[in-house]
Amino acid sequence: MKRFYPNVTATLLLLLVTTFMFAQEREVLPKGLTDTEKGILSGFQFSNTRMTPPPSGPVRAAAEWEEIEYLVITWESNFQNILRQIVAVGVNECKVIITTQNQASVASYLTAGGIDLTNVIFMDEDWDSIWIRDYAGNTIYSDDVGELALTDWIYNRPRPNDNVMPSAHASLLGIPIYITDTAPADLVNTGGNYMSDGLGNAFASKLILNENASGNPYGVTVKTEADIDDIMMDYMGIQNYIKMETLPYDAIHHIDMHMKLLDEETIMVSQYPEGVADGPQIQENIDYVLSNFVSPFGTPYEIEWIPAPPSPGGQYPDNGGSYRTYSNAVFINKSIIVPTYRPEVDTPALAQWQALMPGYNIVGIDVDNPGENLIALFGAIHCITHSIGVDEPLWIVHQPVDEANQNTSVTIDAMAKHISGVNNVKVMWRAEGTSSFNETPMTFVSDDNWTANLTVTTNNIEYYILAEANSGKTLARPIVAPEGYWTINVGNLSVTDWAETHISAPFPNPTTGDVFFNLNNIQGPIQVTIHNLLGQQLFETQLEVGNGILHLDLNSNWKGTLFVTFEGDFGRVNKKIIKL
């Protein structure tokens, strides 16, 4: 892949020329626009000519839960206690890059707080705000696990020092950077409104459409949704860009304030009391996602709702309360930092996080106190942190098996990929209640895919995937294993009841065309038929193996209620589809 590096001289000149709008005393800037910034927005030069065409080959955007080499923050002294706590977690997981022009005082403050500076890197660059999630670069890899690079969009704030921070990071680390600041790829976007699953799928609010549309205040070329999708594909490898309606009471319209991808098929979503604040629109957005999209495994997304707390006086964002949520959290390898507010609401939220992410070090940091009220500025922990991935990642993808019947064989599939190749992959497993893990070698299938069969008896099974690259690097999924692992819940259902439970509901449903079923290790051949309300058979097929995802492409002439019947050694199971 061709390397592009920023012109340091030009960058310094830009910083000198464009700082005229800021007072000598640094203003604490909110996540949104100040009144002064609103006044200069239309006259500010957002597009530049630092020509960086997209990568020459396919790239992959990293997921937030993948292994990282660097945590990056900007040191704002007004929030130094919050930042110190973040650094305390970060230095035990990776290297921490701190942007500051006051290295000595920051180092002294951290050392006085008991933090070892061995893993701290100070970067002496000017800056405008603490909200580094929105303006820092985003990690990409060539050919899935190849060369590490950053992609930098146009920051949607007239904050010139912030906007060049990705180039400073790239220069510091000697890695390529690709910048979308030149027409026709002059894309305005922000990191808080972007969430990737590492498999080519990403989420955003429709802010991304609005800020690049006709009449945008940034002076960038007008782009259709297809244009934006093409830029995200070229620069980020995003193949499926899911965009949801903006929320009425979220002034920033960044999705990280109300949702969080926990893995490839699980989304944590903030929940309000019925009819309160953004609750109705969030529910509509999630319904839209569930009705129109499936996870990269072809299954419906699993939604984990987590209550959004009100102010101590009971106010939510629709009646004067700040936008308090627990979803604005950051993964730092084996740790997750979660924003907190006060013990009575934090305790159950942190317990829910721990239950959803077993084995992770869940750390709460108060962002809602009189001394450092970060949440009042419309942001929290995810907003003031960003990350840069590891060089030569060992990438593991696996869809956990949640349930199995007693005395059956369960298929475990995984994808493992490394630039040096993968030497071996194992399933590490144990019966619930036992202390040591057994290992079952996985067999290479093709295209980086591996498989193994586990025989389950009557006990639940705890397991994780362990891969070793030809280079000698090893990594587990979950990354926290063996402290954290997946659990196969073993049941004792009849064959028919098992099939009824484990042939999934159709998704999406209603549907305009395609429909999917997850067959979840149903054994033996299966006959599949489709009938209409009159009992007329419209379709029939025979499946030799029941495991995996069944895709049915419904005829455009079929309308109304349809019945899909599955027949095999297990008996008969019926599912209903609404065809629009």
Coordinates of C-alpha atoms in Angstrom, one line a residue:
M1 CA 0.0 0.0 0.0
K2 CA 1.4 3.4 -0.9
R3 CA 2.3 5.6 2.1
F4 CA 1.2 9.3 2.4
Y5 CA 2.5 11.5 5.2
P6 CA 1.4 15.0 6.2
N7 CA 3.5 18.0 5.2
V8 CA 4.7 19.2 8.6
T9 CA 5.7 22.7 7.4
A10 CA 2.3 23.3 5.9
T11 CA 0.6 21.9 9.0
L12 CA 2.5 24.3 11.3
L13 CA 1.7 27.3 9.0
L14 CA -2.0 26.3 9.1
L15 CA -1.9 26.3 12.9
L16 CA -0.3 29.8 13.0
V17 CA -2.6 31.3 10.5
T18 CA -5.9 30.0 11.7
T19 CA -5.7 30.4 15.4
F20 CA -6.9 34.0 15.2
M21 CA -10.4 33.1 16.4
F22 CA -9.3 31.8 19.8
A23 CA -8.5 34.0 22.8
Q24 CA -5.1 33.8 24.5
E25 CA -6.8 32.1 27.4
R26 CA -7.9 28.7 26.2
E27 CA -11.7 28.3 26.3
V28 CA -13.2 25.0 27.5
L29 CA -15.1 24.0 24.4
P30 CA -18.2 21.9 24.6
K31 CA -18.7 18.9 22.3
G32 CA -21.1 21.1 20.3
L33 CA -20.6 24.5 18.7
T34 CA -20.1 27.7 20.8
D35 CA -22.0 30.8 19.8
T36 CA -18.7 32.2 18.5
E37 CA -18.0 29.1 16.4
K38 CA -21.5 29.3 14.9
G39 CA -20.7 32.8 13.8
I40 CA -17.6 31.8 11.9
L41 CA -18.8 28.5 10.6
S42 CA -19.8 29.5 7.1
G43 CA -16.5 31.4 6.5
F44 CA -14.2 28.8 7.9
Q45 CA -12.0 26.8 5.5
F46 CA -12.8 23.1 6.1
S47 CA -11.5 21.6 2.8
N48 CA -7.8 21.6 2.1
T49 CA -5.5 20.2 -0.6
R50 CA -3.5 17.6 1.4
M51 CA -4.0 15.2 -1.4
T52 CA -4.3 11.7 -0.1
P53 CA -6.2 9.4 -2.5
P54 CA -7.8 6.3 -0.9
P55 CA -5.8 3.1 -0.2
S56 CA -4.8 1.3 -3.4
G57 CA -6.3 -2.0 -2.2
P58 CA -9.1 -3.3 0.0
V59 CA -9.1 -2.2 3.6
R60 CA -10.9 -3.1 6.8
A61 CA -12.0 -0.8 9.6
A62 CA -11.2 -2.2 13.0
A63 CA -13.9 -2.9 15.6
E64 CA -13.7 -1.0 18.9
W65 CA -13.2 -4.3 20.9
E66 CA -10.2 -5.4 18.9
E67 CA -6.7 -5.3 20.3
I68 CA -5.2 -1.8 20.4
E69 CA -1.6 -0.6 20.8
Y70 CA -2.3 3.0 21.8
L71 CA -5.0 4.9 23.7
V72 CA -5.0 8.6 22.7
I73 CA -6.3 11.5 24.7
T74 CA -5.9 15.3 24.8
W75 CA -5.0 16.7 28.2
E76 CA -7.5 19.4 29.3
S77 CA -6.5 20.5 32.8
N78 CA -10.1 21.3 33.7
F79 CA -10.8 17.6 33.6
Q80 CA -7.5 16.3 34.8
N81 CA -8.9 14.0 37.5
I82 CA -11.1 12.2 34.9
L83 CA -8.2 12.0 32.5
R84 CA -5.8 10.7 35.3
Q85 CA -8.2 7.8 36.0
I86 CA -8.4 7.0 32.3
V87 CA -4.6 6.9 32.0
A88 CA -4.4 4.7 35.2
V89 CA -6.5 2.1 33.4
G90 CA -4.8 2.6 30.0
V91 CA -1.2 2.1 31.0
N92 CA -2.0 -1.4 32.3
E93 CA -3.5 -2.3 28.9
C94 CA -1.4 -0.4 26.2
K95 CA 0.6 2.7 25.5
V96 CA -1.1 6.0 26.2
I97 CA -0.4 9.0 23.9
I98 CA -1.2 12.3 25.7
T99 CA -1.4 15.5 23.7
T100 CA -0.2 18.4 25.8
Q101 CA 2.1 21.4 25.7
N102 CA 2.7 21.1 29.4
Q103 CA 4.5 17.7 29.7
A104 CA 6.3 18.5 32.9
S105 CA 3.2 19.5 34.9
V106 CA 1.1 16.6 33.5
A107 CA 3.8 14.1 34.2
S108 CA 4.2 15.4 37.7
Y109 CA 0.4 15.2 38.3
L110 CA 0.2 11.6 37.0
T111 CA 3.3 10.5 39.0
A112 CA 1.8 12.1 42.2
G113 CA -1.3 10.1 41.5
G114 CA 0.7 6.9 41.5
I115 CA 0.8 6.3 37.8
D116 CA 3.9 4.7 36.2
L117 CA 4.8 6.7 33.1
T118 CA 6.6 3.8 31.3
N119 CA 3.7 3.4 28.9
V120 CA 3.0 7.1 28.5
I121 CA 4.0 9.0 25.4
F122 CA 3.7 12.8 25.4
M123 CA 3.0 14.5 22.1
D124 CA 3.7 18.3 22.1
E125 CA 1.1 19.6 19.8
D126 CA -1.4 22.5 20.1
W127 CA -5.1 21.5 20.4
D128 CA -8.5 23.1 20.7
S129 CA -10.7 20.7 22.6
I130 CA -10.8 17.5 24.7
W131 CA -13.3 15.7 22.3
I132 CA -10.7 13.5 20.6
R133 CA -13.2 10.8 19.6
D134 CA -14.6 13.1 17.0
Y135 CA -11.4 14.4 15.4
A136 CA -8.8 11.6 15.8
G137 CA -8.1 9.2 13.0
N138 CA -9.7 5.8 12.7
T139 CA -7.8 2.5 12.5
I140 CA -7.8 0.6 9.2
Y141 CA -5.9 -2.4 7.9
S142 CA -5.0 -3.3 4.3
D143 CA -6.3 -6.8 3.3
D144 CA -7.9 -7.3 6.7
V145 CA -4.8 -7.8 8.8
G146 CA -2.0 -6.1 6.8
E147 CA -0.6 -2.6 7.0
L148 CA -1.9 -0.4 9.8
A149 CA -3.1 3.1 8.8
L150 CA -5.4 5.9 9.9
T151 CA -8.3 7.4 8.0
D152 CA -9.1 11.1 8.8
W153 CA -12.3 12.8 7.9
I154 CA -13.0 16.6 7.9
Y155 CA -13.9 17.5 11.5
N156 CA -17.3 19.3 11.7
R157 CA -16.0 22.0 14.0
P158 CA -14.0 25.2 13.2
R159 CA -11.1 23.9 15.4
P160 CA -8.0 23.8 13.2
N161 CA -5.7 22.3 15.8
D162 CA -8.0 19.5 16.5
N163 CA -8.5 18.8 12.8
V164 CA -4.8 18.1 12.2
M165 CA -4.3 15.8 15.2
P166 CA -4.6 12.6 13.1
S167 CA -1.7 13.7 11.0
A168 CA 0.3 14.4 14.2
H169 CA -0.4 10.9 15.5
A170 CA 0.5 9.4 12.1
S171 CA 3.8 11.4 12.0
L172 CA 4.6 10.4 15.6
L173 CA 4.1 6.7 14.9
G174 CA 5.3 6.6 11.3
I175 CA 2.1 5.1 9.9
P176 CA 0.2 6.1 6.7
I177 CA -2.8 8.4 6.9
Y178 CA -5.6 8.8 4.4
I179 CA -7.5 12.1 4.5
T180 CA -10.9 12.8 3.0
D181 CA -10.5 16.6 2.6
T182 CA -10.3 17.0 -1.2
A183 CA -13.3 17.0 -3.5
P184 CA -15.0 14.8 -4.5
A185 CA -14.1 12.8 -1.4
D186 CA -14.2 15.8 0.9
L187 CA -16.3 14.0 3.6
V188 CA -17.4 15.6 6.9
N189 CA -17.7 13.0 9.6
T190 CA -17.1 12.5 13.3
G191 CA -15.9 9.5 15.3
G192 CA -18.7 9.8 17.9
N193 CA -21.2 9.1 15.0
Y194 CA -19.4 6.0 13.8
M195 CA -19.3 2.5 15.1
S196 CA -17.7 -0.5 13.2
D197 CA -18.1 -4.2 13.8
G198 CA -14.8 -5.0 12.0
L199 CA -16.6 -6.9 9.3
G200 CA -17.5 -4.1 6.9
N201 CA -20.7 -3.0 8.8
A202 CA -21.0 0.4 10.5
F203 CA -23.7 2.4 12.2
A204 CA -24.3 6.2 12.2
S205 CA -27.1 8.7 12.6
K206 CA -28.3 10.6 9.5
L207 CA -26.1 13.5 10.6
I208 CA -23.6 12.1 8.1
L209 CA -26.2 12.7 5.3
N210 CA -27.2 16.2 6.6
E211 CA -23.6 17.5 6.9
N212 CA -22.7 16.6 3.4
A213 CA -25.9 17.6 1.7
S214 CA -26.8 20.7 -0.3
G215 CA -26.5 23.8 1.8
N216 CA -24.1 22.4 4.2
P217 CA -22.1 25.0 6.1
Y218 CA -18.7 23.4 5.5
G219 CA -18.3 24.3 1.9
V220 CA -17.8 20.6 0.9
T221 CA -19.2 19.2 -2.3
V222 CA -22.8 18.0 -2.2
K223 CA -23.0 14.2 -1.8
T224 CA -25.8 11.7 -2.2
E225 CA -26.0 8.8 0.2
A226 CA -24.5 6.6 -2.4
D227 CA -21.6 9.0 -2.7
I228 CA -21.0 8.9 1.0
D229 CA -21.2 5.1 1.0
D230 CA -18.6 5.0 -1.8
I231 CA -16.2 7.2 0.2
M232 CA -16.6 5.1 3.3
M233 CA -16.0 1.9 1.2
D234 CA -12.9 3.3 -0.4
Y235 CA -11.3 4.7 2.7
M236 CA -12.7 2.5 5.4
G237 CA -13.8 -0.7 3.8
I238 CA -17.4 -0.2 5.0
Q239 CA -19.7 -2.2 2.8
N240 CA -23.0 -1.8 4.8
Y241 CA -23.4 1.7 6.3
I242 CA -26.6 1.7 8.5
K243 CA -27.9 5.2 9.2
M244 CA -30.7 5.9 11.7
E245 CA -32.8 9.0 12.3
T246 CA -31.3 11.7 14.5
L247 CA -32.7 12.0 18.1
P248 CA -34.7 15.1 19.0
Y249 CA -33.1 15.7 22.4
D250 CA -29.5 14.8 21.5
A251 CA -28.1 18.1 20.3
I252 CA -24.9 16.4 18.9
H253 CA -26.6 13.5 17.0
H254 CA -23.8 11.1 17.7
I255 CA -24.8 7.5 18.2
D256 CA -22.1 6.8 20.8
M257 CA -24.3 8.7 23.3
H258 CA -27.1 6.1 23.2
M259 CA -25.7 2.9 21.7
K260 CA -22.7 0.6 21.8
L261 CA -21.6 -2.4 19.8
L262 CA -20.5 -5.1 22.3
D263 CA -19.6 -7.6 19.6
E264 CA -20.6 -8.5 16.0
E265 CA -24.2 -9.2 16.9
T266 CA -24.9 -7.5 20.2
I267 CA -25.9 -3.8 20.6
M268 CA -26.3 -2.1 24.0
V269 CA -28.9 0.6 23.8
S270 CA -29.9 3.3 26.3
Q271 CA -33.5 3.0 27.5
Y272 CA -35.7 5.8 28.7
P273 CA -39.1 5.4 30.5
E274 CA -41.9 5.0 28.1
G275 CA -42.6 8.2 26.1
V276 CA -39.7 10.1 27.7
A277 CA -37.1 12.1 25.9
D278 CA -35.5 10.2 23.0
G279 CA -37.0 6.9 24.0
P280 CA -39.6 6.7 21.3
Q281 CA -37.2 7.6 18.5
I282 CA -34.5 5.2 19.8
Q283 CA -37.1 2.5 19.8
E284 CA -38.1 3.3 16.2
N285 CA -34.5 3.3 15.2
I286 CA -33.9 -0.1 16.7
D287 CA -37.1 -1.5 15.2
Y288 CA -35.8 -0.2 11.8
V289 CA -32.5 -2.0 12.3
L290 CA -34.1 -5.2 13.3
S291 CA -36.6 -5.1 10.4
N292 CA -34.1 -4.3 7.7
F293 CA -30.6 -5.6 8.7
V294 CA -29.0 -8.7 10.2
S295 CA -25.8 -9.2 11.9
P296 CA -22.7 -10.4 9.9
F297 CA -23.6 -13.9 11.0
G298 CA -27.0 -13.6 9.2
T299 CA -28.9 -13.5 12.6
P300 CA -31.0 -10.8 14.1
Y301 CA -29.1 -8.3 16.2
E302 CA -29.4 -9.0 20.0
I303 CA -30.4 -5.8 21.8
E304 CA -29.4 -5.2 25.4
W305 CA -31.3 -2.3 26.9
I306 CA -29.6 -0.3 29.7
P307 CA -31.5 2.4 31.6
A308 CA -30.4 6.0 31.0
P309 CA -30.4 7.7 34.4
P310 CA -32.1 11.1 35.1
S311 CA -30.5 13.9 37.1
P312 CA -30.7 13.7 40.9
G313 CA -33.9 15.7 40.6
G314 CA -35.4 13.4 38.1
Q315 CA -34.8 15.4 34.9
Y316 CA -34.2 13.8 31.6
P317 CA -33.0 15.6 28.4
D318 CA -36.5 16.6 27.5
N319 CA -36.9 18.7 30.6
G320 CA -33.5 20.1 31.3
G321 CA -31.5 17.1 32.3
S322 CA -28.0 16.3 30.8
Y323 CA -27.7 13.4 28.3
R324 CA -26.6 10.8 30.9
T325 CA -26.0 7.3 29.5
Y326 CA -23.9 4.2 30.2
S327 CA -23.4 3.3 26.6
N328 CA -20.7 6.0 26.1
A329 CA -18.0 3.6 27.1
V330 CA -14.6 2.7 25.7
F331 CA -12.8 -0.7 25.2
I332 CA -9.2 -0.7 26.1
N333 CA -8.2 -4.3 25.5
K334 CA -9.2 -6.2 28.6
S335 CA -10.7 -3.1 30.3
I336 CA -13.9 -1.2 29.7
I337 CA -14.3 2.3 31.1
V338 CA -17.9 3.4 31.7
P339 CA -19.2 6.9 32.6
T340 CA -20.9 7.1 36.0
Y341 CA -23.1 9.6 37.8
R342 CA -24.0 8.6 41.3
P343 CA -24.0 5.3 43.2
E344 CA -27.7 4.6 43.4
V345 CA -28.0 4.5 39.6
D346 CA -24.4 3.4 38.8
T347 CA -24.4 0.1 40.8
P348 CA -27.0 -1.7 38.7
A349 CA -25.6 -0.4 35.5
L350 CA -22.1 -1.5 36.3
A351 CA -23.4 -4.9 37.3
Q352 CA -25.2 -5.2 34.0
W353 CA -22.0 -4.3 32.1
Q354 CA -20.1 -7.0 34.1
A355 CA -22.8 -9.6 33.4
L356 CA -22.7 -8.8 29.6
M357 CA -18.9 -8.7 29.4
P358 CA -17.7 -11.4 31.9
G359 CA -13.9 -11.3 32.6
Y360 CA -13.5 -7.7 31.6
N361 CA -12.2 -5.1 34.0
I362 CA -15.2 -2.8 34.2
V363 CA -14.2 0.7 35.6
G364 CA -16.6 3.5 36.3
I365 CA -15.4 7.1 36.2
D366 CA -17.6 9.9 37.5
V367 CA -18.4 12.5 34.8
D368 CA -21.2 14.3 36.7
N369 CA -19.8 16.2 39.6
P370 CA -19.4 19.9 40.4
G371 CA -15.7 19.9 40.0
E372 CA -15.5 18.1 36.6
N373 CA -19.0 18.1 35.1
L374 CA -18.1 16.7 31.7
I375 CA -21.6 15.4 30.9
A376 CA -22.9 19.0 31.0
L377 CA -20.8 19.7 27.9
F378 CA -22.7 16.9 26.0
G379 CA -20.1 14.2 26.2
A380 CA -18.6 11.4 28.4
I381 CA -15.8 8.8 28.3
H382 CA -16.0 7.5 24.7
C383 CA -16.0 11.1 23.6
I384 CA -12.7 12.0 25.2
T385 CA -10.8 8.9 24.2
H386 CA -9.7 7.2 20.9
S387 CA -7.4 4.4 20.0
I388 CA -5.0 3.1 17.4
G389 CA -4.9 -0.6 16.7
V390 CA -1.9 -3.0 17.0
D391 CA 0.5 -3.6 14.2
E392 CA -0.1 -7.1 12.7
P393 CA -3.3 -8.0 14.5
L394 CA -4.4 -11.6 15.1
W395 CA -8.0 -11.3 14.1
I396 CA -10.5 -13.8 15.4
V397 CA -14.2 -13.9 14.6
H398 CA -16.7 -16.4 16.2
Q399 CA -20.4 -16.5 16.7
P400 CA -20.9 -17.9 20.2
V401 CA -23.1 -21.0 20.6
D402 CA -25.6 -20.2 23.4
E403 CA -27.5 -23.5 23.8
A404 CA -27.2 -27.2 23.1
N405 CA -29.3 -30.3 23.9
Q406 CA -27.9 -32.9 26.2
N407 CA -25.8 -35.7 24.7
T408 CA -25.3 -34.0 21.4
S409 CA -22.4 -32.8 19.2
V410 CA -22.0 -29.1 18.9
T411 CA -20.2 -27.5 15.9
I412 CA -17.8 -24.6 16.8
D413 CA -16.7 -22.4 13.9
A414 CA -14.2 -19.6 13.9
M415 CA -12.3 -17.4 11.5
A416 CA -8.7 -16.6 12.4
K417 CA -6.3 -14.5 10.3
H418 CA -2.8 -13.0 10.6
I419 CA -0.4 -11.6 8.1
S420 CA 2.1 -14.4 8.8
G421 CA -0.7 -17.1 8.5
V422 CA -2.3 -19.0 11.3
N423 CA -0.5 -22.1 12.7
N424 CA -3.3 -23.5 14.8
V425 CA -6.6 -22.7 16.5
K426 CA -8.1 -24.5 19.5
V427 CA -11.3 -24.6 21.4
M428 CA -10.5 -24.4 25.1
W429 CA -13.4 -25.8 27.1
R430 CA -14.5 -27.1 30.4
A431 CA -17.7 -28.3 32.1
E432 CA -19.2 -25.7 34.3
G433 CA -18.0 -26.1 37.9
T434 CA -14.6 -27.5 36.9
S435 CA -11.4 -25.5 37.1
S436 CA -9.1 -26.5 34.2
F437 CA -9.8 -26.1 30.5
N438 CA -9.5 -28.9 28.0
E439 CA -8.3 -28.2 24.5
T440 CA -9.8 -29.5 21.2
P441 CA -7.8 -28.7 18.1
M442 CA -9.8 -27.0 15.3
T443 CA -9.6 -28.3 11.8
F444 CA -8.7 -25.9 9.0
V445 CA -11.6 -25.7 6.4
S446 CA -10.7 -23.0 3.9
D447 CA -10.4 -19.2 3.6
D448 CA -9.1 -18.7 7.2
N449 CA -12.1 -20.7 8.6
W450 CA -11.6 -23.4 11.3
T451 CA -14.1 -25.9 12.8
A452 CA -14.4 -28.4 15.7
N453 CA -17.1 -30.5 17.3
L454 CA -17.7 -30.7 21.0
T455 CA -19.7 -33.5 22.6
V456 CA -21.9 -32.1 25.4
T457 CA -23.4 -34.3 28.0
T458 CA -25.5 -32.8 30.9
N459 CA -23.4 -29.9 32.1
N460 CA -23.1 -26.4 30.7
I461 CA -19.9 -25.8 28.8
E462 CA -17.6 -22.8 29.2
Y463 CA -15.3 -22.2 26.3
Y464 CA -13.1 -19.8 24.3
I465 CA -11.1 -19.7 21.1
L466 CA -7.3 -19.6 21.2
A467 CA -5.3 -19.0 18.0
E468 CA -1.6 -19.0 17.3
A469 CA -0.1 -17.2 14.3
N470 CA 2.9 -18.5 12.4
S471 CA 4.9 -15.6 13.8
G472 CA 4.3 -17.0 17.3
K473 CA 1.7 -14.4 18.4
T474 CA -1.2 -15.9 20.3
L475 CA -4.5 -14.3 21.1
A476 CA -7.8 -15.5 22.6
R477 CA -11.4 -14.5 21.8
P478 CA -12.9 -13.2 24.1
I479 CA -9.7 -11.3 24.6
V480 CA -10.1 -11.6 28.4
A481 CA -10.0 -15.5 28.3
P482 CA -9.6 -17.5 30.4
E483 CA -11.0 -15.1 32.9
G484 CA -13.9 -14.4 30.5
Y485 CA -15.5 -17.0 28.2
W486 CA -18.7 -18.0 26.5
T487 CA -21.2 -20.5 28.0
I488 CA -23.2 -23.1 26.2
N489 CA -26.3 -23.7 28.2
V490 CA -27.2 -27.4 28.0
G491 CA -30.9 -28.3 28.1
N492 CA -33.0 -31.4 28.1
L493 CA -35.7 -30.9 25.5
S494 CA -37.4 -33.5 23.3
V495 CA -36.2 -33.6 19.7
T496 CA -39.3 -31.7 18.6
D497 CA -39.2 -29.1 21.3
W498 CA -35.5 -28.6 20.6
A499 CA -36.2 -27.9 17.0
E500 CA -39.1 -25.6 17.8
T501 CA -36.9 -23.6 20.1
H502 CA -33.8 -23.5 17.9
I503 CA -35.2 -22.9 14.5
S504 CA -35.2 -19.1 14.8
A505 CA -38.0 -16.8 13.9
P506 CA -37.8 -15.4 10.4
F507 CA -35.9 -12.2 9.9
P508 CA -36.5 -9.6 8.7
N509 CA -40.2 -10.0 9.2
P510 CA -42.3 -8.5 7.7
T511 CA -40.1 -8.7 4.5
T512 CA -40.2 -7.4 1.0
G513 CA -38.1 -10.2 -0.4
D514 CA -35.3 -12.1 1.3
V515 CA -35.9 -13.9 4.6
F516 CA -33.5 -15.8 6.8
F517 CA -33.7 -18.5 9.5
N518 CA -31.0 -19.6 11.8
L519 CA -31.2 -23.4 12.1
N520 CA -28.8 -23.6 15.1
N521 CA -27.3 -27.1 14.8
I522 CA -30.6 -28.9 13.9
Q523 CA -29.5 -32.4 13.0
G524 CA -30.3 -34.4 9.9
P525 CA -31.9 -33.6 6.5
I526 CA -34.7 -31.0 6.5
Q527 CA -37.5 -30.5 4.0
V528 CA -38.6 -26.9 3.7
T529 CA -41.9 -25.9 2.2
I530 CA -43.8 -22.6 1.8
H531 CA -47.6 -22.4 1.7
N532 CA -50.0 -19.5 1.5
L533 CA -53.2 -18.9 3.5
L534 CA -55.2 -21.1 1.1
G535 CA -52.9 -24.0 1.7
Q536 CA -51.3 -23.8 -1.7
Q537 CA -47.7 -25.0 -1.8
L538 CA -45.5 -22.3 -3.3
F539 CA -42.0 -23.6 -2.8
E540 CA -40.1 -26.8 -1.7
T541 CA -36.5 -27.6 -1.1
Q542 CA -34.4 -30.3 0.7
L543 CA -31.5 -29.4 3.0
E544 CA -29.0 -32.2 3.6
V545 CA -27.6 -30.5 6.6
G546 CA -29.6 -28.3 9.0
N547 CA -26.7 -26.3 10.6
G548 CA -26.3 -22.6 9.8
I549 CA -28.3 -19.9 8.1
L550 CA -31.1 -20.6 5.6
H551 CA -31.7 -17.9 3.1
L552 CA -35.0 -17.9 1.2
D553 CA -35.6 -15.4 -1.7
L554 CA -39.3 -15.0 -1.8
N555 CA -41.1 -14.6 -5.1
S556 CA -42.2 -11.0 -5.7
N557 CA -45.7 -12.2 -6.5
W558 CA -46.2 -13.8 -3.1
K559 CA -48.1 -11.4 -0.8
G560 CA -49.6 -11.6 2.6
T561 CA -49.2 -14.3 5.3
L562 CA -47.0 -17.2 4.3
F563 CA -46.2 -20.3 6.3
V564 CA -42.8 -22.0 6.2
T565 CA -42.7 -25.6 7.3
F566 CA -39.6 -27.5 8.4
E567 CA -39.8 -31.3 8.5
G568 CA -37.2 -33.8 9.6
D569 CA -36.3 -36.5 12.2
F570 CA -37.4 -33.9 14.8
G571 CA -40.9 -33.7 13.5
R572 CA -42.6 -30.6 12.1
V573 CA -42.0 -26.9 12.9
N574 CA -44.0 -24.0 11.4
K575 CA -43.0 -20.4 11.2
K576 CA -45.1 -17.4 9.8
I577 CA -43.9 -14.7 7.5
I578 CA -45.6 -11.5 6.4
K579 CA -44.7 -10.8 2.8
L580 CA -45.2 -7.1 1.8

